[in-house]
DNA sequence: GTCGCTGCAAACTCTTTGCAGTGCC
DNA sequence: GGCACTGCAAAGAGTTTGCAGCGAC
């Protein structure tokens, strides 16, 4: 999956990754930009987006595109689930919780009140499987 | 949850709901707009968004804000899960599948190849629970 | 020295909103 | 007839991109 696209280790990239790993708040690109800007005042938001994308492609960080409009980024690659606050949009980690959302709903963890869950499967549809098979033949 | 905000049954609203219920493809607002436009050529995209929002608030349809950037809408309120194609973004329903994503991953359903899942919990964070409690006291 | 990466700004996508007019109840 | 709703267009949020110059290797 990792495609080794990171060819140069720029100061901007270092700082973006450091700041992301330092917090557990799963910042949006804009929030991370604000953090990085304290250390690199001339950095641009475009650079933050470009580096986040590259870091995601190299499996160094994870992009969270779940509920809510903005994407959030997670510097922790260990398998864990997230919980999003319906009121303020804050996202936290859930450790040691059941993989089964129905069972998990019953446990209230770390001060959060769990109201529900979103579960979406990801895969390849019959049409695209067909196309992939065709390409491999060619 | 339903707040009964639908006060008038306009032709636009009827057609939007009819077209959404007619398909099982979970269209985006723009896709639905195109469908509706065939029957009401002068309708505007803003009207589609406004009506979708009202229909969601009245628990008549569901808004799917999972992976991918655009929201998609679902006219079927029965409990079911969705699967999104990694290649083309198409979203389909999954019926009769285990609630447990780990078990479900093993079953390949209706021609789809299931690669993984996204699971996010929704709740109220400790901070917002505090604020809500405060408001209720006042 | 090369060329991947940067800052900047403009563009793009999706969604929301202000406004004057329309038509449902 | 009142006012919820409409079409239109402009604005808004979040993200991407084109370009000339910079700096990591």
mmCIF file of C-alpha atoms (C1' of nucleotides) in Angstrom:
data_model
loop_
_atom_site.group_PDB
_atom_site.id
_atom_site.type_symbol
_atom_site.label_atom_id
_atom_site.label_comp_id
_atom_site.label_asym_id
_atom_site.label_seq_id
_atom_site.Cartn_x
_atom_site.Cartn_y
_atom_site.Cartn_z
ATOM 1 C CA UNK A 1 0.000 0.000 0.000
ATOM 2 C CA UNK A 2 2.849 2.389 0.875
ATOM 3 C CA UNK A 3 4.117 3.815 -2.363
ATOM 4 C CA UNK A 4 7.296 5.520 -1.148
ATOM 5 C CA UNK A 5 6.573 8.891 -2.622
ATOM 6 C CA UNK A 6 8.419 10.882 0.017
ATOM 7 C CA UNK A 7 11.656 11.808 -1.618
ATOM 8 C CA UNK A 8 12.871 14.731 0.445
ATOM 9 C CA UNK A 9 12.632 15.330 4.126
ATOM 10 C CA UNK A 10 11.804 19.011 4.300
ATOM 11 C CA UNK A 11 11.561 21.073 7.460
ATOM 12 C CA UNK A 12 7.877 21.704 6.728
ATOM 13 C CA UNK A 13 7.140 17.991 6.517
ATOM 14 C CA UNK A 14 9.054 17.253 9.722
ATOM 15 C CA UNK A 15 7.181 19.893 11.689
ATOM 16 C CA UNK A 16 3.765 18.877 10.320
ATOM 17 C CA UNK A 17 4.352 15.268 11.334
ATOM 18 C CA UNK A 18 5.799 16.209 14.729
ATOM 19 C CA UNK A 19 2.878 18.441 15.607
ATOM 20 C CA UNK A 20 0.339 15.859 14.457
ATOM 21 C CA UNK A 21 1.926 13.111 16.555
ATOM 22 C CA UNK A 22 2.209 15.407 19.563
ATOM 23 C CA UNK A 23 -1.556 15.821 19.964
ATOM 24 C CA UNK A 24 -4.315 13.264 20.348
ATOM 25 C CA UNK A 25 -7.057 15.594 19.186
ATOM 26 C CA UNK A 26 -7.226 14.519 15.507
ATOM 27 C CA UNK A 27 -6.917 18.047 14.162
ATOM 28 C CA UNK A 28 -8.384 19.277 10.902
ATOM 29 C CA UNK A 29 -5.964 20.593 8.283
ATOM 30 C CA UNK A 30 -6.696 24.148 9.436
ATOM 31 C CA UNK A 31 -6.086 23.343 13.090
ATOM 32 C CA UNK A 32 -2.812 21.646 12.268
ATOM 33 C CA UNK A 33 -1.848 24.582 10.069
ATOM 34 C CA UNK A 34 -2.299 26.889 13.072
ATOM 35 C CA UNK A 35 -0.068 24.681 15.228
ATOM 36 C CA UNK A 36 2.639 24.411 12.587
ATOM 37 C CA UNK A 37 2.475 28.134 11.878
ATOM 38 C CA UNK A 38 3.715 28.882 15.397
ATOM 39 C CA UNK A 39 6.980 27.196 14.478
ATOM 40 C CA UNK A 40 7.110 28.058 10.762
ATOM 41 C CA UNK A 41 5.321 31.380 10.330
ATOM 42 C CA UNK A 42 5.708 31.471 6.541
ATOM 43 C CA UNK A 43 4.249 28.030 5.822
ATOM 44 C CA UNK A 44 1.158 27.942 3.650
ATOM 45 C CA UNK A 45 -2.049 25.966 4.031
ATOM 46 C CA UNK A 46 -1.475 24.405 0.610
ATOM 47 C CA UNK A 47 1.792 22.901 1.845
ATOM 48 C CA UNK A 48 0.015 21.420 4.844
ATOM 49 C CA UNK A 49 -2.578 19.774 2.596
ATOM 50 C CA UNK A 50 0.055 18.485 0.189
ATOM 51 C CA UNK A 51 2.156 16.968 2.949
ATOM 52 C CA UNK A 52 -0.785 15.426 4.743
ATOM 53 C CA UNK A 53 -1.777 13.761 1.491
ATOM 54 C CA UNK A 54 1.732 12.396 0.957
ATOM 55 C CA UNK A 55 1.966 11.158 4.544
ATOM 56 C CA UNK A 56 -1.368 9.381 4.145
ATOM 57 C CA UNK A 57 -0.232 7.741 0.913
ATOM 58 C CA UNK A 58 2.867 6.469 2.652
ATOM 59 C CA UNK A 59 0.877 4.998 5.540
ATOM 60 C CA UNK A 60 2.549 7.274 8.047
ATOM 61 C CA UNK A 61 -0.652 8.952 9.179
ATOM 62 C CA UNK A 62 -4.350 8.287 8.719
ATOM 63 C CA UNK A 63 -7.053 10.500 7.260
ATOM 64 C CA UNK A 64 -10.428 10.349 8.986
ATOM 65 C CA UNK A 65 -13.246 11.110 6.582
ATOM 66 C CA UNK A 66 -16.229 10.199 8.642
ATOM 67 C CA UNK A 67 -19.132 12.312 9.804
ATOM 68 C CA UNK A 68 -18.680 16.045 9.561
ATOM 69 C CA UNK A 69 -17.512 18.024 6.618
ATOM 70 C CA UNK A 70 -13.816 18.506 7.229
ATOM 71 C CA UNK A 71 -11.304 15.679 7.139
ATOM 72 C CA UNK A 72 -9.302 15.091 10.308
ATOM 73 C CA UNK A 73 -5.879 13.520 10.614
ATOM 74 C CA UNK A 74 -4.556 10.946 13.044
ATOM 75 C CA UNK A 75 -0.862 10.394 13.742
ATOM 76 C CA UNK A 76 -1.514 7.116 15.556
ATOM 77 C CA UNK A 77 -1.640 4.122 13.218
ATOM 78 C CA UNK A 78 -2.533 1.557 15.885
ATOM 79 C CA UNK A 79 -5.955 0.044 15.326
ATOM 80 C CA UNK A 80 -8.446 1.960 17.376
ATOM 81 C CA UNK A 81 -11.882 3.418 16.942
ATOM 82 C CA UNK A 82 -13.011 7.005 17.142
ATOM 83 C CA UNK A 83 -15.895 8.735 18.785
ATOM 84 C CA UNK A 84 -17.236 12.055 17.581
ATOM 85 C CA UNK A 85 -19.174 14.485 19.753
ATOM 86 C CA UNK A 86 -22.612 15.318 18.321
ATOM 87 C CA UNK A 87 -22.490 18.733 19.979
ATOM 88 C CA UNK A 88 -19.045 20.134 19.245
ATOM 89 C CA UNK A 89 -17.510 17.796 16.640
ATOM 90 C CA UNK A 90 -14.533 16.873 18.836
ATOM 91 C CA UNK A 91 -13.043 13.460 18.007
ATOM 92 C CA UNK A 92 -11.373 11.181 20.545
ATOM 93 C CA UNK A 93 -9.864 7.706 20.517
ATOM 94 C CA UNK A 94 -11.640 4.713 21.952
ATOM 95 C CA UNK A 95 -9.278 2.071 23.252
ATOM 96 C CA UNK A 96 -10.140 -1.435 24.372
ATOM 97 C CA UNK A 97 -13.640 -1.269 23.019
ATOM 98 C CA UNK A 98 -15.508 -4.118 21.429
ATOM 99 C CA UNK A 99 -15.323 -4.421 17.659
ATOM 100 C CA UNK A 100 -19.025 -5.065 17.759
ATOM 101 C CA UNK A 101 -20.870 -1.727 17.756
ATOM 102 C CA UNK A 102 -23.962 -3.211 19.328
ATOM 103 C CA UNK A 103 -22.071 -4.483 22.328
ATOM 104 C CA UNK A 104 -19.909 -1.351 22.508
ATOM 105 C CA UNK A 105 -22.920 0.906 22.679
ATOM 106 C CA UNK A 106 -23.663 -0.390 26.137
ATOM 107 C CA UNK A 107 -20.337 0.606 27.597
ATOM 108 C CA UNK A 108 -19.862 4.272 28.393
ATOM 109 C CA UNK A 109 -16.182 4.996 28.182
ATOM 110 C CA UNK A 110 -13.924 7.697 29.548
ATOM 111 C CA UNK A 111 -16.719 10.101 30.344
ATOM 112 C CA UNK A 112 -18.353 9.905 26.914
ATOM 113 C CA UNK A 113 -21.976 9.018 26.440
ATOM 114 C CA UNK A 114 -22.163 6.711 23.421
ATOM 115 C CA UNK A 115 -25.338 7.398 21.471
ATOM 116 C CA UNK A 116 -24.801 5.371 18.323
ATOM 117 C CA UNK A 117 -22.388 4.540 15.557
ATOM 118 C CA UNK A 118 -21.815 4.841 11.852
ATOM 119 C CA UNK A 119 -20.576 1.740 10.093
ATOM 120 C CA UNK A 120 -19.740 1.632 6.436
ATOM 121 C CA UNK A 121 -18.102 -1.199 4.564
ATOM 122 C CA UNK A 122 -15.516 -0.589 1.885
ATOM 123 C CA UNK A 123 -14.945 -2.855 -1.041
ATOM 124 C CA UNK A 124 -14.995 -3.218 -4.772
ATOM 125 C CA UNK A 125 -18.282 -3.321 -6.604
ATOM 126 C CA UNK A 126 -19.165 -5.991 -9.152
ATOM 127 C CA UNK A 127 -18.678 -3.548 -12.054
ATOM 128 C CA UNK A 128 -15.192 -2.457 -10.953
ATOM 129 C CA UNK A 129 -14.165 -6.050 -10.228
ATOM 130 C CA UNK A 130 -15.071 -6.818 -13.803
ATOM 131 C CA UNK A 131 -13.031 -3.910 -15.137
ATOM 132 C CA UNK A 132 -10.017 -4.827 -13.028
ATOM 133 C CA UNK A 133 -10.130 -8.396 -14.291
ATOM 134 C CA UNK A 134 -10.264 -7.101 -17.882
ATOM 135 C CA UNK A 135 -7.233 -4.861 -17.374
ATOM 136 C CA UNK A 136 -5.208 -7.708 -15.917
ATOM 137 C CA UNK A 137 -5.903 -9.813 -18.963
ATOM 138 C CA UNK A 138 -4.687 -7.142 -21.356
ATOM 139 C CA UNK B 1 -36.575 13.418 16.792
ATOM 140 C CA UNK B 2 -39.017 14.370 14.025
ATOM 141 C CA UNK B 3 -39.756 18.041 14.461
ATOM 142 C CA UNK B 4 -42.638 18.397 12.026
ATOM 143 C CA UNK B 5 -41.183 21.241 10.074
ATOM 144 C CA UNK B 6 -42.818 20.318 6.807
ATOM 145 C CA UNK B 7 -45.715 22.679 6.537
ATOM 146 C CA UNK B 8 -46.497 22.631 2.856
ATOM 147 C CA UNK B 9 -46.426 19.822 0.392
ATOM 148 C CA UNK B 10 -44.988 21.459 -2.682
ATOM 149 C CA UNK B 11 -44.603 19.833 -6.063
ATOM 150 C CA UNK B 12 -40.821 20.189 -5.782
ATOM 151 C CA UNK B 13 -40.765 18.325 -2.483
ATOM 152 C CA UNK B 14 -42.999 15.550 -3.797
ATOM 153 C CA UNK B 15 -40.832 14.970 -6.844
ATOM 154 C CA UNK B 16 -37.582 15.047 -4.877
ATOM 155 C CA UNK B 17 -38.880 12.420 -2.471
ATOM 156 C CA UNK B 18 -40.382 10.288 -5.232
ATOM 157 C CA UNK B 19 -37.179 10.244 -7.244
ATOM 158 C CA UNK B 20 -35.081 9.448 -4.189
ATOM 159 C CA UNK B 21 -37.308 6.530 -3.193
ATOM 160 C CA UNK B 22 -37.396 5.237 -6.759
ATOM 161 C CA UNK B 23 -33.663 4.501 -6.884
ATOM 162 C CA UNK B 24 -31.441 2.411 -4.640
ATOM 163 C CA UNK B 25 -28.256 4.142 -5.682
ATOM 164 C CA UNK B 26 -28.003 6.648 -2.786
ATOM 165 C CA UNK B 27 -27.564 9.661 -5.038
ATOM 166 C CA UNK B 28 -25.669 12.798 -4.150
ATOM 167 C CA UNK B 29 -27.601 16.068 -4.132
ATOM 168 C CA UNK B 30 -26.328 16.841 -7.621
ATOM 169 C CA UNK B 31 -27.339 13.442 -8.998
ATOM 170 C CA UNK B 32 -30.786 13.784 -7.501
ATOM 171 C CA UNK B 33 -31.018 17.316 -8.878
ATOM 172 C CA UNK B 34 -30.397 15.910 -12.364
ATOM 173 C CA UNK B 35 -33.146 13.313 -11.923
ATOM 174 C CA UNK B 36 -35.633 15.842 -10.600
ATOM 175 C CA UNK B 37 -34.744 18.331 -13.296
ATOM 176 C CA UNK B 38 -36.089 15.959 -15.946
ATOM 177 C CA UNK B 39 -39.541 16.362 -14.434
ATOM 178 C CA UNK B 40 -39.237 19.961 -13.170
ATOM 179 C CA UNK B 41 -36.848 21.753 -15.518
ATOM 180 C CA UNK B 42 -36.925 25.039 -13.598
ATOM 181 C CA UNK B 43 -36.047 23.620 -10.163
ATOM 182 C CA UNK B 44 -32.876 24.919 -8.573
ATOM 183 C CA UNK B 45 -30.119 23.065 -6.751
ATOM 184 C CA UNK B 46 -30.716 25.212 -3.677
ATOM 185 C CA UNK B 47 -34.272 23.927 -3.460
ATOM 186 C CA UNK B 48 -33.031 20.356 -3.628
ATOM 187 C CA UNK B 49 -30.622 20.970 -0.756
ATOM 188 C CA UNK B 50 -33.246 22.774 1.316
ATOM 189 C CA UNK B 51 -35.799 19.998 0.856
ATOM 190 C CA UNK B 52 -33.336 17.214 1.515
ATOM 191 C CA UNK B 53 -32.396 18.939 4.758
ATOM 192 C CA UNK B 54 -36.063 19.234 5.791
ATOM 193 C CA UNK B 55 -36.780 15.618 4.879
ATOM 194 C CA UNK B 56 -33.801 14.497 6.962
ATOM 195 C CA UNK B 57 -34.965 16.551 9.946
ATOM 196 C CA UNK B 58 -38.377 14.926 9.728
ATOM 197 C CA UNK B 59 -36.904 11.415 9.626
ATOM 198 C CA UNK B 60 -38.324 10.765 6.184
ATOM 199 C CA UNK B 61 -34.973 10.143 4.536
ATOM 200 C CA UNK B 62 -31.427 9.568 5.760
ATOM 201 C CA UNK B 63 -28.267 11.520 4.994
ATOM 202 C CA UNK B 64 -25.111 9.446 4.554
ATOM 203 C CA UNK B 65 -22.012 11.383 5.513
ATOM 204 C CA UNK B 66 -19.423 8.683 5.436
ATOM 205 C CA UNK B 67 -16.292 8.316 3.330
ATOM 206 C CA UNK B 68 -16.054 10.495 0.286
ATOM 207 C CA UNK B 69 -16.611 14.176 0.123
ATOM 208 C CA UNK B 70 -20.201 14.589 -0.954
ATOM 209 C CA UNK B 71 -23.158 13.610 1.173
ATOM 210 C CA UNK B 72 -25.467 10.976 -0.231
ATOM 211 C CA UNK B 73 -29.129 10.474 0.519
ATOM 212 C CA UNK B 74 -31.081 7.306 1.216
ATOM 213 C CA UNK B 75 -34.843 7.020 0.918
ATOM 214 C CA UNK B 76 -34.952 3.697 2.758
ATOM 215 C CA UNK B 77 -35.164 4.091 6.517
ATOM 216 C CA UNK B 78 -34.953 0.384 7.348
ATOM 217 C CA UNK B 79 -31.821 -0.470 9.303
ATOM 218 C CA UNK B 80 -29.186 -1.620 6.873
ATOM 219 C CA UNK B 81 -25.517 -1.063 6.224
ATOM 220 C CA UNK B 82 -23.813 0.421 3.219
ATOM 221 C CA UNK B 83 -20.827 -0.533 1.182
ATOM 222 C CA UNK B 84 -18.834 1.969 -0.830
ATOM 223 C CA UNK B 85 -16.702 1.073 -3.813
ATOM 224 C CA UNK B 86 -13.055 2.131 -3.409
ATOM 225 C CA UNK B 87 -12.722 2.508 -7.164
ATOM 226 C CA UNK B 88 -15.794 4.420 -8.302
ATOM 227 C CA UNK B 89 -17.467 5.656 -5.095
ATOM 228 C CA UNK B 90 -20.744 3.852 -5.807
ATOM 229 C CA UNK B 91 -22.723 3.036 -2.640
ATOM 230 C CA UNK B 92 -24.991 0.002 -2.265
ATOM 231 C CA UNK B 93 -27.066 -1.511 0.507
ATOM 232 C CA UNK B 94 -25.981 -4.571 2.424
ATOM 233 C CA UNK B 95 -28.860 -6.635 3.722
ATOM 234 C CA UNK B 96 -28.715 -9.517 6.149
ATOM 235 C CA UNK B 97 -25.134 -8.884 7.082
ATOM 236 C CA UNK B 98 -23.651 -9.340 10.504
ATOM 237 C CA UNK B 99 -23.541 -6.293 12.751
ATOM 238 C CA UNK B 100 -20.015 -7.319 13.595
ATOM 239 C CA UNK B 101 -17.655 -5.886 10.972
ATOM 240 C CA UNK B 102 -14.997 -8.489 11.674
ATOM 241 C CA UNK B 103 -17.343 -11.352 10.943
ATOM 242 C CA UNK B 104 -18.941 -9.525 8.020
ATOM 243 C CA UNK B 105 -15.598 -9.016 6.319
ATOM 244 C CA UNK B 106 -15.427 -12.719 5.641
ATOM 245 C CA UNK B 107 -18.660 -12.859 3.716
ATOM 246 C CA UNK B 108 -18.569 -11.568 0.162
ATOM 247 C CA UNK B 109 -22.027 -10.400 -0.670
ATOM 248 C CA UNK B 110 -23.900 -9.796 -3.875
ATOM 249 C CA UNK B 111 -20.809 -9.684 -6.040
ATOM 250 C CA UNK B 112 -18.935 -7.172 -3.891
ATOM 251 C CA UNK B 113 -15.493 -7.859 -2.530
ATOM 252 C CA UNK B 114 -15.440 -6.537 1.031
ATOM 253 C CA UNK B 115 -12.032 -5.054 1.828
ATOM 254 C CA UNK B 116 -12.629 -3.365 5.139
ATOM 255 C CA UNK B 117 -14.893 -1.052 7.056
ATOM 256 C CA UNK B 118 -15.072 2.331 8.702
ATOM 257 C CA UNK B 119 -16.640 2.442 12.128
ATOM 258 C CA UNK B 120 -17.129 5.612 14.068
ATOM 259 C CA UNK B 121 -19.030 6.024 17.287
ATOM 260 C CA UNK B 122 -21.186 9.053 17.980
ATOM 261 C CA UNK B 123 -21.831 10.430 21.395
ATOM 262 C CA UNK B 124 -21.467 13.374 23.698
ATOM 263 C CA UNK B 125 -18.075 14.289 25.075
ATOM 264 C CA UNK B 126 -17.406 14.897 28.756
ATOM 265 C CA UNK B 127 -17.168 18.682 28.203
ATOM 266 C CA UNK B 128 -20.504 18.938 26.401
ATOM 267 C CA UNK B 129 -22.206 16.684 28.926
ATOM 268 C CA UNK B 130 -21.069 19.134 31.590
ATOM 269 C CA UNK B 131 -22.415 22.121 29.668
ATOM 270 C CA UNK B 132 -25.751 20.440 29.027
ATOM 271 C CA UNK B 133 -26.122 19.642 32.728
ATOM 272 C CA UNK B 134 -25.364 23.291 33.562
ATOM 273 C CA UNK B 135 -28.009 24.575 31.140
ATOM 274 C CA UNK B 136 -30.659 22.292 32.568
ATOM 275 C CA UNK B 137 -30.009 23.633 36.057
ATOM 276 C CA UNK B 138 -30.434 27.249 34.960
ATOM 277 C "C1'" DG C 1 22.811 21.004 -10.547
ATOM 278 C "C1'" DT C 2 18.367 18.706 -10.483
ATOM 279 C "C1'" DC C 3 13.825 18.436 -9.638
ATOM 280 C "C1'" DG C 4 10.715 17.685 -5.503
ATOM 281 C "C1'" DC C 5 8.892 20.846 -2.738
ATOM 282 C "C1'" DT C 6 7.420 25.549 -1.248
ATOM 283 C "C1'" DG C 7 4.570 30.001 -0.838
ATOM 284 C "C1'" DC C 8 1.155 32.383 -2.946
ATOM 285 C "C1'" DA C 9 -3.008 33.075 -5.072
ATOM 286 C "C1'" DA C 10 -6.542 31.694 -7.847
ATOM 287 C "C1'" DA C 11 -9.732 28.038 -8.888
ATOM 288 C "C1'" DC C 12 -12.750 24.277 -7.766
ATOM 289 C "C1'" DT C 13 -16.343 21.488 -5.404
ATOM 290 C "C1'" DC C 14 -19.970 21.091 -2.415
ATOM 291 C "C1'" DT C 15 -23.242 23.463 0.322
ATOM 292 C "C1'" DT C 16 -25.630 27.388 2.320
ATOM 293 C "C1'" DT C 17 -27.986 31.789 2.190
ATOM 294 C "C1'" DG C 18 -30.229 36.513 1.011
ATOM 295 C "C1'" DC C 19 -33.773 38.253 -1.559
ATOM 296 C "C1'" DA C 20 -37.770 39.232 -4.144
ATOM 297 C "C1'" DG C 21 -41.460 36.859 -6.016
ATOM 298 C "C1'" DT C 22 -44.777 32.566 -6.057
ATOM 299 C "C1'" DG C 23 -48.261 29.421 -4.790
ATOM 300 C "C1'" DC C 24 -49.914 26.082 -0.969
ATOM 301 C "C1'" DC C 25 -52.925 25.875 2.819
ATOM 302 C "C1'" DG D 1 -54.200 36.377 2.030
ATOM 303 C "C1'" DG D 2 -50.207 34.978 4.850
ATOM 304 C "C1'" DC D 3 -46.050 33.165 4.911
ATOM 305 C "C1'" DA D 4 -43.474 28.767 3.764
ATOM 306 C "C1'" DC D 5 -41.344 27.929 -0.063
ATOM 307 C "C1'" DT D 6 -39.192 28.878 -4.664
ATOM 308 C "C1'" DG D 7 -35.542 30.290 -8.312
ATOM 309 C "C1'" DC D 8 -31.601 32.732 -8.806
ATOM 310 C "C1'" DA D 9 -27.235 34.218 -7.818
ATOM 311 C "C1'" DA D 10 -23.775 35.221 -4.783
ATOM 312 C "C1'" DA D 11 -21.187 33.778 -0.771
ATOM 313 C "C1'" DG D 12 -19.058 30.409 2.201
ATOM 314 C "C1'" DA D 13 -16.197 26.435 3.779
ATOM 315 C "C1'" DG D 14 -12.881 23.154 2.703
ATOM 316 C "C1'" DT D 15 -9.616 21.589 -0.569
ATOM 317 C "C1'" DT D 16 -6.805 21.466 -4.774
ATOM 318 C "C1'" DT D 17 -3.753 23.336 -8.235
ATOM 319 C "C1'" DG D 18 -0.641 26.301 -11.465
ATOM 320 C "C1'" DC D 19 3.421 28.657 -11.310
ATOM 321 C "C1'" DA D 20 7.859 30.654 -10.449
ATOM 322 C "C1'" DG D 21 11.419 30.230 -7.272
ATOM 323 C "C1'" DC D 22 13.883 27.646 -3.453
ATOM 324 C "C1'" DG D 23 16.557 24.207 -1.194
ATOM 325 C "C1'" DA D 24 17.399 18.972 0.015
ATOM 326 C "C1'" DC D 25 19.986 15.525 -1.878
#
